[in-house]
């Protein structure tokens, strides 16, 4: 079965700012363009799950308006990693010490007091297992971090031991990929 992973369009957030769990909207024109491109390739009638964050809900709703099918359902497990007090801060302002603490215990450090990579991965894994149990192709409108987590889970990596195991590249804004969950 295939899991379609769709990243939200360009968010209306300043460049270089940590906005994981921040509920920022996406650019409306970029959302419309992404939905149009996706609608041309997406098989009809697939169930759609979306992160409850506004930038994803915008895309899921626009997709529902453009093509028939079941209404999108919000799933908090598809939300981006929560960076706690780092949210809304420029990454550069966090300081080397904060980042070094995270890198020293990549899996279990609670970033800014928010999620750890391990807790984030467990949350996403629960949603992946639900898709596997349903046995049907599904669309997720979500975030780059969730896409990266699903990639690792599909490879059998439940929790990366160090930052070097975390996928560097992710889908661009408004882009998507399919992962075969039967492998």
Tab-separated table of C-alpha atoms in Angstrom:
chain	number	residue	atom	x	y	z
A	1	UNK	CA	0.000	0.000	0.000
A	2	UNK	CA	1.132	3.533	-0.720
A	3	UNK	CA	1.310	6.451	1.632
A	4	UNK	CA	1.251	9.756	-0.220
A	5	UNK	CA	3.172	12.314	1.842
A	6	UNK	CA	2.367	15.902	0.888
A	7	UNK	CA	4.243	18.822	2.422
A	8	UNK	CA	2.366	22.064	3.008
A	9	UNK	CA	3.071	25.104	0.817
A	10	UNK	CA	5.484	27.908	1.746
A	11	UNK	CA	4.558	29.131	5.243
A	12	UNK	CA	4.209	32.797	6.063
A	13	UNK	CA	7.122	32.723	8.515
A	14	UNK	CA	10.374	34.652	8.472
A	15	UNK	CA	13.331	32.821	6.956
A	16	UNK	CA	15.537	31.081	9.507
A	17	UNK	CA	12.872	30.952	12.230
A	18	UNK	CA	12.025	27.737	14.068
A	19	UNK	CA	8.319	27.205	13.406
A	20	UNK	CA	7.764	23.471	13.977
A	21	UNK	CA	4.571	23.470	16.025
A	22	UNK	CA	3.787	27.157	15.468
A	23	UNK	CA	0.445	27.484	13.750
A	24	UNK	CA	1.434	29.731	10.859
A	25	UNK	CA	-0.579	29.896	7.638
A	26	UNK	CA	0.824	29.111	4.211
A	27	UNK	CA	0.942	31.398	1.206
A	28	UNK	CA	-2.455	31.092	-0.532
A	29	UNK	CA	-1.116	31.237	-4.101
A	30	UNK	CA	1.562	28.635	-3.346
A	31	UNK	CA	-1.106	26.422	-1.762
A	32	UNK	CA	-3.336	26.712	-4.841
A	33	UNK	CA	-0.439	25.847	-7.163
A	34	UNK	CA	0.557	22.840	-5.055
A	35	UNK	CA	-3.005	21.531	-4.934
A	36	UNK	CA	-3.441	21.865	-8.689
A	37	UNK	CA	-0.240	19.912	-9.378
A	38	UNK	CA	-1.121	17.238	-6.804
A	39	UNK	CA	-4.697	16.824	-8.050
A	40	UNK	CA	-3.336	15.947	-11.492
A	41	UNK	CA	-1.416	12.901	-10.177
A	42	UNK	CA	-3.290	11.754	-7.086
A	43	UNK	CA	-5.526	8.699	-7.530
A	44	UNK	CA	-9.194	9.541	-6.871
A	45	UNK	CA	-11.050	8.724	-3.685
A	46	UNK	CA	-8.110	8.259	-1.320
A	47	UNK	CA	-8.659	9.090	2.351
A	48	UNK	CA	-6.855	12.263	3.372
A	49	UNK	CA	-5.399	12.883	6.824
A	50	UNK	CA	-3.903	16.238	7.700
A	51	UNK	CA	-1.820	17.802	10.396
A	52	UNK	CA	-4.074	20.090	12.428
A	53	UNK	CA	-1.688	23.008	11.797
A	54	UNK	CA	-3.186	25.704	9.591
A	55	UNK	CA	-0.580	25.482	6.801
A	56	UNK	CA	-1.574	21.839	6.235
A	57	UNK	CA	-5.303	22.252	6.757
A	58	UNK	CA	-5.297	24.963	4.050
A	59	UNK	CA	-3.842	22.535	1.520
A	60	UNK	CA	-6.098	19.638	2.557
A	61	UNK	CA	-9.219	21.798	2.309
A	62	UNK	CA	-8.201	23.179	-1.083
A	63	UNK	CA	-7.557	19.635	-2.301
A	64	UNK	CA	-11.024	18.591	-1.113
A	65	UNK	CA	-12.591	21.488	-3.019
A	66	UNK	CA	-10.794	20.538	-6.229
A	67	UNK	CA	-11.432	16.803	-6.278
A	68	UNK	CA	-14.226	14.610	-4.970
A	69	UNK	CA	-13.606	12.206	-2.148
A	70	UNK	CA	-13.882	11.886	1.587
A	71	UNK	CA	-13.296	15.048	3.629
A	72	UNK	CA	-9.841	15.382	5.161
A	73	UNK	CA	-9.561	14.368	8.797
A	74	UNK	CA	-7.148	16.163	11.147
A	75	UNK	CA	-4.731	13.907	12.995
A	76	UNK	CA	-2.472	15.501	15.641
A	77	UNK	CA	0.105	12.733	15.113
A	78	UNK	CA	0.874	14.317	11.726
A	79	UNK	CA	1.908	17.658	13.263
A	80	UNK	CA	5.517	18.789	13.008
A	81	UNK	CA	7.908	18.296	15.895
A	82	UNK	CA	7.287	20.696	18.782
A	83	UNK	CA	10.427	22.670	19.589
A	84	UNK	CA	9.040	24.171	22.812
A	85	UNK	CA	10.570	27.527	23.735
A	86	UNK	CA	12.615	27.466	20.502
A	87	UNK	CA	9.409	28.040	18.531
A	88	UNK	CA	9.364	31.453	16.866
A	89	UNK	CA	13.053	32.033	17.561
A	90	UNK	CA	15.669	32.419	14.834
A	91	UNK	CA	17.726	29.206	14.747
A	92	UNK	CA	20.904	31.283	14.966
A	93	UNK	CA	19.775	32.881	18.222
A	94	UNK	CA	19.492	29.537	20.017
A	95	UNK	CA	23.199	29.387	20.630
A	96	UNK	CA	25.680	26.635	20.071
A	97	UNK	CA	25.215	25.207	23.578
A	98	UNK	CA	21.525	24.423	22.995
A	99	UNK	CA	22.203	22.714	19.675
A	100	UNK	CA	25.199	20.825	21.086
A	101	UNK	CA	23.008	19.433	23.886
A	102	UNK	CA	20.575	18.162	21.315
A	103	UNK	CA	23.284	16.637	19.136
A	104	UNK	CA	24.862	14.927	22.166
A	105	UNK	CA	21.591	13.112	22.873
A	106	UNK	CA	19.831	13.395	19.526
A	107	UNK	CA	17.137	10.819	20.210
A	108	UNK	CA	16.101	11.832	23.717
A	109	UNK	CA	16.874	15.541	24.220
A	110	UNK	CA	13.639	17.531	24.526
A	111	UNK	CA	14.263	20.365	22.080
A	112	UNK	CA	13.425	23.629	23.800
A	113	UNK	CA	11.464	21.587	26.336
A	114	UNK	CA	9.170	20.286	23.582
A	115	UNK	CA	9.426	16.975	21.770
A	116	UNK	CA	12.379	14.646	21.650
A	117	UNK	CA	13.113	12.904	18.368
A	118	UNK	CA	12.176	9.601	20.063
A	119	UNK	CA	8.750	10.893	21.191
A	120	UNK	CA	8.153	12.462	17.774
A	121	UNK	CA	9.067	9.205	16.000
A	122	UNK	CA	6.767	7.206	18.295
A	123	UNK	CA	3.886	9.579	17.528
A	124	UNK	CA	4.426	9.258	13.768
A	125	UNK	CA	4.894	5.487	14.034
A	126	UNK	CA	1.457	5.170	15.628
A	127	UNK	CA	-0.094	6.893	12.617
A	128	UNK	CA	1.915	4.722	10.179
A	129	UNK	CA	0.752	1.558	11.933
A	130	UNK	CA	-2.850	2.717	11.589
A	131	UNK	CA	-2.368	3.098	7.810
A	132	UNK	CA	-0.783	-0.351	7.609
A	133	UNK	CA	-3.659	-1.890	9.572
A	134	UNK	CA	-6.227	-0.243	7.275
A	135	UNK	CA	-4.413	-1.714	4.267
A	136	UNK	CA	-5.400	1.085	1.898
A	137	UNK	CA	-3.536	3.824	0.081
A	138	UNK	CA	-3.753	7.079	2.023
A	139	UNK	CA	-2.756	10.736	1.650
A	140	UNK	CA	-1.141	12.689	4.468
A	141	UNK	CA	-0.862	16.477	4.266
A	142	UNK	CA	1.949	17.134	6.676
A	143	UNK	CA	5.435	18.524	7.311
A	144	UNK	CA	9.012	17.792	6.243
A	145	UNK	CA	9.887	16.346	9.661
A	146	UNK	CA	7.027	13.858	9.457
A	147	UNK	CA	8.065	12.849	5.935
A	148	UNK	CA	11.626	12.255	7.137
A	149	UNK	CA	10.348	10.220	10.096
A	150	UNK	CA	8.202	8.050	7.797
A	151	UNK	CA	11.210	7.439	5.547
A	152	UNK	CA	13.179	6.146	8.530
A	153	UNK	CA	10.300	4.025	9.777
A	154	UNK	CA	9.895	2.475	6.315
A	155	UNK	CA	13.570	1.466	6.527
A	156	UNK	CA	13.020	-0.122	9.945
A	157	UNK	CA	14.645	2.680	11.965
A	158	UNK	CA	12.361	3.378	14.938
A	159	UNK	CA	14.653	6.003	16.487
A	160	UNK	CA	17.828	7.413	14.961
A	161	UNK	CA	20.757	7.039	17.357
A	162	UNK	CA	22.508	10.213	16.190
A	163	UNK	CA	21.826	13.218	13.972
A	164	UNK	CA	23.770	11.657	11.104
A	165	UNK	CA	20.984	9.092	10.674
A	166	UNK	CA	18.318	11.770	10.226
A	167	UNK	CA	17.522	12.358	6.512
A	168	UNK	CA	18.989	15.669	5.400
A	169	UNK	CA	16.783	16.267	2.398
A	170	UNK	CA	13.055	16.612	2.595
A	171	UNK	CA	10.337	17.452	0.111
A	172	UNK	CA	10.117	21.079	-0.924
A	173	UNK	CA	7.139	23.193	0.007
A	174	UNK	CA	4.060	21.912	-1.811
A	175	UNK	CA	5.889	18.773	-2.969
A	176	UNK	CA	5.021	15.141	-2.314
A	177	UNK	CA	6.359	11.622	-2.430
A	178	UNK	CA	4.941	8.114	-2.144
A	179	UNK	CA	6.279	5.505	0.222
A	180	UNK	CA	5.391	1.853	-0.193
A	181	UNK	CA	4.562	0.584	3.285
A	182	UNK	CA	4.610	-3.063	2.246
A	183	UNK	CA	8.407	-3.210	2.033
